[in-house]
Amino acid sequence: MPTILQIANADRNLSSLIKGLKAANLEETLNGIGPFTILAPVNLAFGNLNPPETFDNLVDQTKKNSRLSDILTFHVITGKKLVKDLRDGQKLPTVNGKEVAVTVKDGEVRINGAKILARDRQGSNGVVHSIDAVYLPSL
């Protein structure tokens, strides 16, 4: 069974995420034992970031600061969370120490306001859910 990183790597809609994970040196972590849940923003979500904090700027500046790592680890939950495990009002701890909030309304699941698009893609060390937005943790 592939790892969650291999699942994300195989999805062309997640190529920006993979580029960021490589730049932030998070690949080894996400190929580890886990389990992890990746809330994976699609490429369009990264394209919607407002300047000057565009995704490419973050990737280029990775060596100078850890902002990209902070953003990406805000999209990784410790433990394996399938959509059926998510409840309205639930708070989930992320790898960077912050929490994300789950809302469920009319059968639609959102995490920190981002809609889950592709769900429950399970790997040997967790699960991947594609989402339609990028979370920006407060500094």
mmCIF file of N, CA and C in Angstrom:
data_model
loop_
_atom_site.group_PDB
_atom_site.id
_atom_site.type_symbol
_atom_site.label_atom_id
_atom_site.label_comp_id
_atom_site.label_asym_id
_atom_site.label_seq_id
_atom_site.Cartn_x
_atom_site.Cartn_y
_atom_site.Cartn_z
ATOM 1 N N MET A 1 0.849 -1.186 0.000
ATOM 2 C CA MET A 1 0.000 0.000 0.000
ATOM 3 C C MET A 1 0.895 1.250 0.000
ATOM 4 N N PRO A 2 0.563 2.244 -0.828
ATOM 5 C CA PRO A 2 1.393 3.460 -0.878
ATOM 6 C C PRO A 2 1.239 4.309 0.391
ATOM 7 N N THR A 3 2.236 5.153 0.617
ATOM 8 C CA THR A 3 2.148 6.100 1.736
ATOM 9 C C THR A 3 1.250 7.267 1.317
ATOM 10 N N ILE A 4 0.868 8.089 2.291
ATOM 11 C CA ILE A 4 0.029 9.250 1.972
ATOM 12 C C ILE A 4 0.773 10.229 1.070
ATOM 13 N N LEU A 5 2.088 10.304 1.211
ATOM 14 C CA LEU A 5 2.872 11.182 0.340
ATOM 15 C C LEU A 5 2.852 10.663 -1.101
ATOM 16 N N GLN A 6 2.930 9.356 -1.261
ATOM 17 C CA GLN A 6 2.865 8.774 -2.609
ATOM 18 C C GLN A 6 1.479 8.991 -3.232
ATOM 19 N N ILE A 7 0.438 8.911 -2.418
ATOM 20 C CA ILE A 7 -0.923 9.173 -2.914
ATOM 21 C C ILE A 7 -1.028 10.617 -3.399
ATOM 22 N N ALA A 8 -0.546 11.556 -2.588
ATOM 23 C CA ALA A 8 -0.578 12.974 -2.971
ATOM 24 C C ALA A 8 0.270 13.218 -4.216
ATOM 25 N N ASN A 9 1.421 12.567 -4.285
ATOM 26 C CA ASN A 9 2.331 12.717 -5.430
ATOM 27 C C ASN A 9 1.681 12.259 -6.730
ATOM 28 N N ALA A 10 0.819 11.253 -6.656
ATOM 29 C CA ALA A 10 0.178 10.697 -7.851
ATOM 30 C C ALA A 10 -0.982 11.562 -8.348
ATOM 31 N N ASP A 11 -1.425 12.524 -7.570
ATOM 32 C CA ASP A 11 -2.568 13.370 -7.935
ATOM 33 C C ASP A 11 -2.050 14.674 -8.536
ATOM 34 N N ARG A 12 -2.256 14.862 -9.822
ATOM 35 C CA ARG A 12 -1.718 16.066 -10.484
ATOM 36 C C ARG A 12 -2.323 17.354 -9.937
ATOM 37 N N ASN A 13 -3.493 17.266 -9.296
ATOM 38 C CA ASN A 13 -4.108 18.452 -8.690
ATOM 39 C C ASN A 13 -3.417 18.877 -7.398
ATOM 40 N N LEU A 14 -2.474 18.065 -6.932
ATOM 41 C CA LEU A 14 -1.763 18.373 -5.685
ATOM 42 C C LEU A 14 -0.275 18.659 -5.927
ATOM 43 N N SER A 15 0.101 18.967 -7.155
ATOM 44 C CA SER A 15 1.521 19.176 -7.468
ATOM 45 C C SER A 15 2.114 20.378 -6.724
ATOM 46 N N SER A 16 1.332 21.420 -6.481
ATOM 47 C CA SER A 16 1.847 22.573 -5.724
ATOM 48 C C SER A 16 2.141 22.170 -4.285
ATOM 49 N N LEU A 17 1.269 21.367 -3.696
ATOM 50 C CA LEU A 17 1.497 20.887 -2.340
ATOM 51 C C LEU A 17 2.799 20.092 -2.273
ATOM 52 N N ILE A 18 2.998 19.198 -3.221
ATOM 53 C CA ILE A 18 4.214 18.370 -3.238
ATOM 54 C C ILE A 18 5.447 19.260 -3.376
ATOM 55 N N LYS A 19 5.371 20.271 -4.239
ATOM 56 C CA LYS A 19 6.483 21.219 -4.402
ATOM 57 C C LYS A 19 6.806 21.896 -3.066
ATOM 58 N N GLY A 20 5.778 22.301 -2.345
ATOM 59 C CA GLY A 20 5.962 22.945 -1.046
ATOM 60 C C GLY A 20 6.524 21.995 -0.005
ATOM 61 N N LEU A 21 6.018 20.758 0.023
ATOM 62 C CA LEU A 21 6.514 19.776 0.990
ATOM 63 C C LEU A 21 7.999 19.498 0.775
ATOM 64 N N LYS A 22 8.408 19.426 -0.496
ATOM 65 C CA LYS A 22 9.832 19.211 -0.804
ATOM 66 C C LYS A 22 10.656 20.405 -0.335
ATOM 67 N N ALA A 23 10.186 21.614 -0.633
ATOM 68 C CA ALA A 23 10.923 22.831 -0.254
ATOM 69 C C ALA A 23 11.037 22.966 1.259
ATOM 70 N N ALA A 24 10.020 22.511 1.983
ATOM 71 C CA ALA A 24 10.004 22.640 3.446
ATOM 72 C C ALA A 24 10.607 21.417 4.150
ATOM 73 N N ASN A 25 11.152 20.489 3.353
ATOM 74 C CA ASN A 25 11.771 19.268 3.903
ATOM 75 C C ASN A 25 10.822 18.470 4.790
ATOM 76 N N LEU A 26 9.573 18.325 4.355
ATOM 77 C CA LEU A 26 8.579 17.585 5.140
ATOM 78 C C LEU A 26 8.301 16.188 4.577
ATOM 79 N N GLU A 27 8.978 15.836 3.493
ATOM 80 C CA GLU A 27 8.720 14.537 2.861
ATOM 81 C C GLU A 27 9.036 13.369 3.790
ATOM 82 N N GLU A 28 10.165 13.423 4.451
ATOM 83 C CA GLU A 28 10.566 12.312 5.318
ATOM 84 C C GLU A 28 9.528 12.088 6.426
ATOM 85 N N THR A 29 9.059 13.178 7.004
ATOM 86 C CA THR A 29 8.040 13.080 8.054
ATOM 87 C C THR A 29 6.793 12.385 7.527
ATOM 88 N N LEU A 30 6.316 12.812 6.352
ATOM 89 C CA LEU A 30 5.059 12.274 5.815
ATOM 90 C C LEU A 30 5.212 10.890 5.194
ATOM 91 N N ASN A 31 6.442 10.418 5.046
ATOM 92 C CA ASN A 31 6.665 9.036 4.645
ATOM 93 C C ASN A 31 6.887 8.161 5.870
ATOM 94 N N GLY A 32 6.871 8.781 7.068
ATOM 95 C CA GLY A 32 7.095 8.067 8.322
ATOM 96 C C GLY A 32 5.902 7.216 8.727
ATOM 97 N N ILE A 33 5.988 6.667 9.921
ATOM 98 C CA ILE A 33 5.001 5.709 10.411
ATOM 99 C C ILE A 33 3.606 6.319 10.557
ATOM 100 N N GLY A 34 3.518 7.529 11.089
ATOM 101 C CA GLY A 34 2.212 8.156 11.255
ATOM 102 C C GLY A 34 1.427 7.537 12.397
ATOM 103 N N PRO A 35 0.119 7.485 12.306
ATOM 104 C CA PRO A 35 -0.679 7.908 11.151
ATOM 105 C C PRO A 35 -0.899 9.425 11.117
ATOM 106 N N PHE A 36 -1.073 9.915 9.900
ATOM 107 C CA PHE A 36 -1.335 11.330 9.655
ATOM 108 C C PHE A 36 -2.570 11.469 8.778
ATOM 109 N N THR A 37 -3.217 12.613 8.872
ATOM 110 C CA THR A 37 -4.266 12.989 7.935
ATOM 111 C C THR A 37 -3.787 14.258 7.251
ATOM 112 N N ILE A 38 -3.634 14.198 5.934
ATOM 113 C CA ILE A 38 -3.231 15.390 5.179
ATOM 114 C C ILE A 38 -4.491 16.053 4.629
ATOM 115 N N LEU A 39 -4.651 17.329 4.953
ATOM 116 C CA LEU A 39 -5.698 18.163 4.358
ATOM 117 C C LEU A 39 -4.995 18.890 3.219
ATOM 118 N N ALA A 40 -5.096 18.337 2.029
ATOM 119 C CA ALA A 40 -4.260 18.738 0.901
ATOM 120 C C ALA A 40 -4.933 19.780 0.015
ATOM 121 N N PRO A 41 -4.468 21.040 0.088
ATOM 122 C CA PRO A 41 -5.038 22.057 -0.807
ATOM 123 C C PRO A 41 -4.725 21.729 -2.268
ATOM 124 N N VAL A 42 -5.719 21.863 -3.127
ATOM 125 C CA VAL A 42 -5.502 21.649 -4.557
ATOM 126 C C VAL A 42 -4.723 22.833 -5.130
ATOM 127 N N ASN A 43 -4.168 22.640 -6.324
ATOM 128 C CA ASN A 43 -3.342 23.682 -6.949
ATOM 129 C C ASN A 43 -4.068 25.023 -7.032
ATOM 130 N N LEU A 44 -5.348 24.997 -7.375
ATOM 131 C CA LEU A 44 -6.128 26.228 -7.500
ATOM 132 C C LEU A 44 -6.151 27.002 -6.179
ATOM 133 N N ALA A 45 -6.199 26.279 -5.057
ATOM 134 C CA ALA A 45 -6.207 26.937 -3.739
ATOM 135 C C ALA A 45 -4.904 27.711 -3.517
ATOM 136 N N PHE A 46 -3.776 27.119 -3.900
ATOM 137 C CA PHE A 46 -2.498 27.830 -3.763
ATOM 138 C C PHE A 46 -2.455 29.042 -4.681
ATOM 139 N N GLY A 47 -3.076 28.914 -5.867
ATOM 140 C CA GLY A 47 -3.125 30.030 -6.810
ATOM 141 C C GLY A 47 -3.971 31.186 -6.303
ATOM 142 N N ASN A 48 -4.878 30.909 -5.369
ATOM 143 C CA ASN A 48 -5.752 31.949 -4.825
ATOM 144 C C ASN A 48 -5.149 32.713 -3.653
ATOM 145 N N LEU A 49 -3.927 32.367 -3.229
ATOM 146 C CA LEU A 49 -3.286 33.126 -2.147
ATOM 147 C C LEU A 49 -3.046 34.549 -2.614
ATOM 148 N N ASN A 50 -3.254 35.493 -1.727
ATOM 149 C CA ASN A 50 -3.092 36.894 -2.105
ATOM 150 C C ASN A 50 -1.633 37.308 -2.055
ATOM 151 N N PRO A 51 -1.172 38.106 -3.055
ATOM 152 C CA PRO A 51 0.177 38.664 -2.993
ATOM 153 C C PRO A 51 0.288 39.576 -1.785
ATOM 154 N N PRO A 52 1.456 39.845 -1.214
ATOM 155 C CA PRO A 52 2.728 39.335 -1.708
ATOM 156 C C PRO A 52 3.051 37.931 -1.220
ATOM 157 N N GLU A 53 2.192 37.353 -0.416
ATOM 158 C CA GLU A 53 2.499 36.026 0.104
ATOM 159 C C GLU A 53 1.991 34.955 -0.848
ATOM 160 N N THR A 54 2.492 35.003 -2.071
ATOM 161 C CA THR A 54 2.107 33.967 -3.016
ATOM 162 C C THR A 54 2.896 32.716 -2.703
ATOM 163 N N PHE A 55 2.374 31.613 -3.159
ATOM 164 C CA PHE A 55 2.989 30.330 -2.869
ATOM 165 C C PHE A 55 4.424 30.260 -3.384
ATOM 166 N N ASP A 56 4.658 30.752 -4.602
ATOM 167 C CA ASP A 56 6.020 30.694 -5.144
ATOM 168 C C ASP A 56 6.993 31.506 -4.303
ATOM 169 N N ASN A 57 6.541 32.655 -3.786
ATOM 170 C CA ASN A 57 7.404 33.446 -2.899
ATOM 171 C C ASN A 57 7.752 32.658 -1.653
ATOM 172 N N LEU A 58 6.769 31.970 -1.093
ATOM 173 C CA LEU A 58 7.009 31.166 0.105
ATOM 174 C C LEU A 58 8.017 30.054 -0.172
ATOM 175 N N VAL A 59 7.862 29.390 -1.315
ATOM 176 C CA VAL A 59 8.788 28.311 -1.669
ATOM 177 C C VAL A 59 10.195 28.877 -1.848
ATOM 178 N N ASP A 60 10.318 30.020 -2.530
ATOM 179 C CA ASP A 60 11.630 30.634 -2.765
ATOM 180 C C ASP A 60 12.292 31.109 -1.478
ATOM 181 N N GLN A 61 11.490 31.495 -0.484
ATOM 182 C CA GLN A 61 12.029 32.042 0.761
ATOM 183 C C GLN A 61 12.230 30.988 1.846
ATOM 184 N N THR A 62 11.983 29.735 1.521
ATOM 185 C CA THR A 62 12.019 28.679 2.532
ATOM 186 C C THR A 62 13.328 28.645 3.299
ATOM 187 N N LYS A 63 14.416 28.858 2.611
ATOM 188 C CA LYS A 63 15.710 28.786 3.282
ATOM 189 C C LYS A 63 15.888 29.918 4.294
ATOM 190 N N LYS A 64 15.134 31.004 4.111
ATOM 191 C CA LYS A 64 15.270 32.174 4.991
ATOM 192 C C LYS A 64 14.327 32.133 6.191
ATOM 193 N N ASN A 65 13.182 31.480 6.043
ATOM 194 C CA ASN A 65 12.235 31.440 7.166
ATOM 195 C C ASN A 65 11.427 30.154 7.154
ATOM 196 N N SER A 66 10.655 29.970 8.181
ATOM 197 C CA SER A 66 9.898 28.718 8.297
ATOM 198 C C SER A 66 8.406 28.925 8.029
ATOM 199 N N ARG A 67 8.012 30.023 7.413
ATOM 200 C CA ARG A 67 6.595 30.304 7.161
ATOM 201 C C ARG A 67 5.931 29.191 6.339
ATOM 202 N N LEU A 68 6.615 28.726 5.297
ATOM 203 C CA LEU A 68 6.047 27.667 4.468
ATOM 204 C C LEU A 68 5.815 26.407 5.301
ATOM 205 N N SER A 69 6.771 26.042 6.118
ATOM 206 C CA SER A 69 6.635 24.874 6.981
ATOM 207 C C SER A 69 5.464 25.052 7.949
ATOM 208 N N ASP A 70 5.318 26.256 8.516
ATOM 209 C CA ASP A 70 4.197 26.545 9.419
ATOM 210 C C ASP A 70 2.859 26.347 8.711
ATOM 211 N N ILE A 71 2.772 26.839 7.486
ATOM 212 C CA ILE A 71 1.527 26.718 6.722
ATOM 213 C C ILE A 71 1.226 25.264 6.399
ATOM 214 N N LEU A 72 2.223 24.539 5.905
ATOM 215 C CA LEU A 72 1.984 23.157 5.487
ATOM 216 C C LEU A 72 1.704 22.228 6.667
ATOM 217 N N THR A 73 2.394 22.427 7.791
ATOM 218 C CA THR A 73 2.128 21.563 8.945
ATOM 219 C C THR A 73 0.778 21.887 9.585
ATOM 220 N N PHE A 74 0.207 23.034 9.247
ATOM 221 C CA PHE A 74 -1.150 23.393 9.678
ATOM 222 C C PHE A 74 -2.187 22.572 8.913
ATOM 223 N N HIS A 75 -1.754 21.872 7.857
ATOM 224 C CA HIS A 75 -2.626 21.037 7.036
ATOM 225 C C HIS A 75 -2.447 19.548 7.325
ATOM 226 N N VAL A 76 -1.691 19.221 8.360
ATOM 227 C CA VAL A 76 -1.452 17.813 8.707
ATOM 228 C C VAL A 76 -1.953 17.569 10.129
ATOM 229 N N ILE A 77 -2.878 16.640 10.256
ATOM 230 C CA ILE A 77 -3.462 16.287 11.549
ATOM 231 C C ILE A 77 -2.795 15.008 12.048
ATOM 232 N N THR A 78 -2.504 14.987 13.334
ATOM 233 C CA THR A 78 -1.967 13.761 13.910
ATOM 234 C C THR A 78 -3.099 12.756 14.046
ATOM 235 N N GLY A 79 -2.845 11.545 13.604
ATOM 236 C CA GLY A 79 -3.866 10.509 13.630
ATOM 237 C C GLY A 79 -4.574 10.405 12.296
ATOM 238 N N LYS A 80 -5.318 9.316 12.133
ATOM 239 C CA LYS A 80 -6.037 9.058 10.893
ATOM 240 C C LYS A 80 -7.506 9.427 11.083
ATOM 241 N N LYS A 81 -7.969 10.407 10.320
ATOM 242 C CA LYS A 81 -9.352 10.884 10.423
ATOM 243 C C LYS A 81 -10.057 10.723 9.079
ATOM 244 N N LEU A 82 -10.937 9.741 9.012
ATOM 245 C CA LEU A 82 -11.782 9.590 7.834
ATOM 246 C C LEU A 82 -12.938 10.578 7.962
ATOM 247 N N VAL A 83 -13.590 10.892 6.858
ATOM 248 C CA VAL A 83 -14.688 11.861 6.894
ATOM 249 C C VAL A 83 -15.783 11.411 7.870
ATOM 250 N N LYS A 84 -16.042 10.120 7.930
ATOM 251 C CA LYS A 84 -17.080 9.619 8.846
ATOM 252 C C LYS A 84 -16.723 9.852 10.317
ATOM 253 N N ASP A 85 -15.431 10.093 10.615
ATOM 254 C CA ASP A 85 -14.975 10.353 11.988
ATOM 255 C C ASP A 85 -15.124 11.821 12.402
ATOM 256 N N LEU A 86 -15.443 12.681 11.440
ATOM 257 C CA LEU A 86 -15.490 14.121 11.706
ATOM 258 C C LEU A 86 -16.881 14.545 12.160
ATOM 259 N N ARG A 87 -16.927 15.375 13.182
ATOM 260 C CA ARG A 87 -18.192 15.841 13.762
ATOM 261 C C ARG A 87 -18.231 17.362 13.802
ATOM 262 N N ASP A 88 -19.412 17.922 13.656
ATOM 263 C CA ASP A 88 -19.583 19.370 13.716
ATOM 264 C C ASP A 88 -19.086 19.899 15.069
ATOM 265 N N GLY A 89 -18.284 20.953 15.023
ATOM 266 C CA GLY A 89 -17.767 21.570 16.240
ATOM 267 C C GLY A 89 -16.485 20.938 16.757
ATOM 268 N N GLN A 90 -16.047 19.870 16.130
ATOM 269 C CA GLN A 90 -14.837 19.172 16.565
ATOM 270 C C GLN A 90 -13.597 20.028 16.296
ATOM 271 N N LYS A 91 -12.628 19.961 17.206
ATOM 272 C CA LYS A 91 -11.328 20.634 17.033
ATOM 273 C C LYS A 91 -10.282 19.543 16.876
ATOM 274 N N LEU A 92 -9.431 19.683 15.849
ATOM 275 C CA LEU A 92 -8.410 18.676 15.573
ATOM 276 C C LEU A 92 -7.022 19.284 15.711
ATOM 277 N N PRO A 93 -6.122 18.629 16.441
ATOM 278 C CA PRO A 93 -4.760 19.151 16.593
ATOM 279 C C PRO A 93 -3.931 18.897 15.335
ATOM 280 N N THR A 94 -3.205 19.921 14.914
ATOM 281 C CA THR A 94 -2.329 19.767 13.751
ATOM 282 C C THR A 94 -0.894 19.543 14.217
ATOM 283 N N VAL A 95 -0.055 19.146 13.277
ATOM 284 C CA VAL A 95 1.342 18.861 13.573
ATOM 285 C C VAL A 95 2.072 20.107 14.085
ATOM 286 N N ASN A 96 1.633 21.308 13.668
ATOM 287 C CA ASN A 96 2.325 22.527 14.116
ATOM 288 C C ASN A 96 1.825 23.041 15.461
ATOM 289 N N GLY A 97 0.946 22.277 16.115
ATOM 290 C CA GLY A 97 0.509 22.646 17.454
ATOM 291 C C GLY A 97 -0.764 23.474 17.512
ATOM 292 N N LYS A 98 -1.267 23.908 16.379
ATOM 293 C CA LYS A 98 -2.519 24.666 16.347
ATOM 294 C C LYS A 98 -3.680 23.695 16.091
ATOM 295 N N GLU A 99 -4.899 24.195 16.187
ATOM 296 C CA GLU A 99 -6.080 23.371 15.943
ATOM 297 C C GLU A 99 -6.839 23.871 14.725
ATOM 298 N N VAL A 100 -7.530 22.943 14.061
ATOM 299 C CA VAL A 100 -8.461 23.294 12.994
ATOM 300 C C VAL A 100 -9.858 22.883 13.450
ATOM 301 N N ALA A 101 -10.865 23.599 12.959
ATOM 302 C CA ALA A 101 -12.250 23.367 13.383
ATOM 303 C C ALA A 101 -13.057 22.713 12.266
ATOM 304 N N VAL A 102 -13.854 21.731 12.638
ATOM 305 C CA VAL A 102 -14.704 21.002 11.699
ATOM 306 C C VAL A 102 -16.114 21.586 11.754
ATOM 307 N N THR A 103 -16.706 21.802 10.581
ATOM 308 C CA THR A 103 -18.125 22.150 10.520
ATOM 309 C C THR A 103 -18.793 21.173 9.546
ATOM 310 N N VAL A 104 -19.951 20.690 9.939
ATOM 311 C CA VAL A 104 -20.732 19.793 9.090
ATOM 312 C C VAL A 104 -22.115 20.411 8.965
ATOM 313 N N LYS A 105 -22.511 20.687 7.725
ATOM 314 C CA LYS A 105 -23.819 21.289 7.486
ATOM 315 C C LYS A 105 -24.396 20.696 6.211
ATOM 316 N N ASP A 106 -25.604 20.188 6.311
ATOM 317 C CA ASP A 106 -26.283 19.569 5.169
ATOM 318 C C ASP A 106 -25.417 18.512 4.490
ATOM 319 N N GLY A 107 -24.686 17.739 5.280
ATOM 320 C CA GLY A 107 -23.855 16.668 4.745
ATOM 321 C C GLY A 107 -22.525 17.110 4.169
ATOM 322 N N GLU A 108 -22.278 18.422 4.126
ATOM 323 C CA GLU A 108 -21.011 18.939 3.596
ATOM 324 C C GLU A 108 -20.046 19.172 4.751
ATOM 325 N N VAL A 109 -18.844 18.610 4.623
ATOM 326 C CA VAL A 109 -17.830 18.732 5.673
ATOM 327 C C VAL A 109 -16.813 19.790 5.259
ATOM 328 N N ARG A 110 -16.576 20.719 6.188
ATOM 329 C CA ARG A 110 -15.554 21.746 5.973
ATOM 330 C C ARG A 110 -14.613 21.750 7.169
ATOM 331 N N ILE A 111 -13.361 22.056 6.890
ATOM 332 C CA ILE A 111 -12.380 22.174 7.963
ATOM 333 C C ILE A 111 -11.748 23.558 7.831
ATOM 334 N N ASN A 112 -11.892 24.351 8.894
ATOM 335 C CA ASN A 112 -11.476 25.767 8.864
ATOM 336 C C ASN A 112 -12.063 26.483 7.652
ATOM 337 N N GLY A 113 -13.276 26.123 7.284
ATOM 338 C CA GLY A 113 -13.967 26.770 6.173
ATOM 339 C C GLY A 113 -13.681 26.173 4.808
ATOM 340 N N ALA A 114 -12.655 25.319 4.705
ATOM 341 C CA ALA A 114 -12.311 24.713 3.413
ATOM 342 C C ALA A 114 -13.148 23.463 3.183
ATOM 343 N N LYS A 115 -13.716 23.366 1.989
ATOM 344 C CA LYS A 115 -14.556 22.230 1.637
ATOM 345 C C LYS A 115 -13.679 21.023 1.281
ATOM 346 N N ILE A 116 -14.069 19.856 1.793
ATOM 347 C CA ILE A 116 -13.366 18.631 1.412
ATOM 348 C C ILE A 116 -13.872 18.213 0.030
ATOM 349 N N LEU A 117 -12.945 18.052 -0.908
ATOM 350 C CA LEU A 117 -13.294 17.703 -2.283
ATOM 351 C C LEU A 117 -13.178 16.192 -2.494
ATOM 352 N N ALA A 118 -11.954 15.671 -2.532
ATOM 353 C CA ALA A 118 -11.725 14.222 -2.631
ATOM 354 C C ALA A 118 -11.431 13.738 -1.215
ATOM 355 N N ARG A 119 -12.036 12.633 -0.817
ATOM 356 C CA ARG A 119 -11.949 12.226 0.587
ATOM 357 C C ARG A 119 -11.488 10.785 0.751
ATOM 358 N N ASP A 120 -10.969 10.537 1.947
ATOM 359 C CA ASP A 120 -10.675 9.175 2.400
ATOM 360 C C ASP A 120 -9.754 8.369 1.485
ATOM 361 N N ARG A 121 -8.737 9.014 0.917
ATOM 362 C CA ARG A 121 -7.752 8.265 0.127
ATOM 363 C C ARG A 121 -6.718 7.717 1.115
ATOM 364 N N GLN A 122 -6.846 6.438 1.417
ATOM 365 C CA GLN A 122 -6.059 5.835 2.487
ATOM 366 C C GLN A 122 -4.739 5.264 1.999
ATOM 367 N N GLY A 123 -3.711 5.511 2.816
ATOM 368 C CA GLY A 123 -2.390 4.972 2.556
ATOM 369 C C GLY A 123 -1.933 4.153 3.744
ATOM 370 N N SER A 124 -0.731 3.648 3.662
ATOM 371 C CA SER A 124 -0.202 2.788 4.720
ATOM 372 C C SER A 124 0.025 3.551 6.025
ATOM 373 N N ASN A 125 0.190 4.883 5.936
ATOM 374 C CA ASN A 125 0.474 5.672 7.142
ATOM 375 C C ASN A 125 -0.522 6.809 7.370
ATOM 376 N N GLY A 126 -1.753 6.652 6.842
ATOM 377 C CA GLY A 126 -2.756 7.682 7.085
ATOM 378 C C GLY A 126 -3.739 7.831 5.947
ATOM 379 N N VAL A 127 -4.255 9.059 5.820
ATOM 380 C CA VAL A 127 -5.307 9.330 4.841
ATOM 381 C C VAL A 127 -5.117 10.740 4.265
ATOM 382 N N VAL A 128 -5.567 10.922 3.014
ATOM 383 C CA VAL A 128 -5.468 12.214 2.328
ATOM 384 C C VAL A 128 -6.869 12.684 1.949
ATOM 385 N N HIS A 129 -7.156 13.951 2.278
ATOM 386 C CA HIS A 129 -8.392 14.611 1.832
ATOM 387 C C HIS A 129 -7.959 15.855 1.051
ATOM 388 N N SER A 130 -8.465 16.029 -0.161
ATOM 389 C CA SER A 130 -8.197 17.260 -0.911
ATOM 390 C C SER A 130 -9.175 18.330 -0.449
ATOM 391 N N ILE A 131 -8.678 19.574 -0.319
ATOM 392 C CA ILE A 131 -9.524 20.692 0.105
ATOM 393 C C ILE A 131 -9.383 21.856 -0.867
ATOM 394 N N ASP A 132 -10.317 22.802 -0.789
ATOM 395 C CA ASP A 132 -10.355 23.892 -1.773
ATOM 396 C C ASP A 132 -9.766 25.202 -1.284
ATOM 397 N N ALA A 133 -9.034 25.202 -0.179
ATOM 398 C CA ALA A 133 -8.437 26.441 0.332
ATOM 399 C C ALA A 133 -7.150 26.132 1.089
ATOM 400 N N VAL A 134 -6.330 27.168 1.244
ATOM 401 C CA VAL A 134 -5.094 27.062 2.024
ATOM 402 C C VAL A 134 -5.322 27.783 3.342
ATOM 403 N N TYR A 135 -5.017 27.116 4.437
ATOM 404 C CA TYR A 135 -5.122 27.748 5.760
ATOM 405 C C TYR A 135 -3.845 28.533 6.010
ATOM 406 N N LEU A 136 -3.995 29.750 6.493
ATOM 407 C CA LEU A 136 -2.828 30.546 6.875
ATOM 408 C C LEU A 136 -2.867 30.750 8.380
ATOM 409 N N PRO A 137 -2.011 30.023 9.116
ATOM 410 C CA PRO A 137 -2.009 30.183 10.569
ATOM 411 C C PRO A 137 -1.548 31.580 10.950
ATOM 412 N N SER A 138 -2.078 32.076 12.039
ATOM 413 C CA SER A 138 -1.643 33.399 12.504
ATOM 414 C C SER A 138 -0.197 33.310 12.965
ATOM 415 N N LEU A 139 0.499 34.398 12.795
ATOM 416 C CA LEU A 139 1.931 34.420 13.158
ATOM 417 C C LEU A 139 2.114 34.469 14.645
#
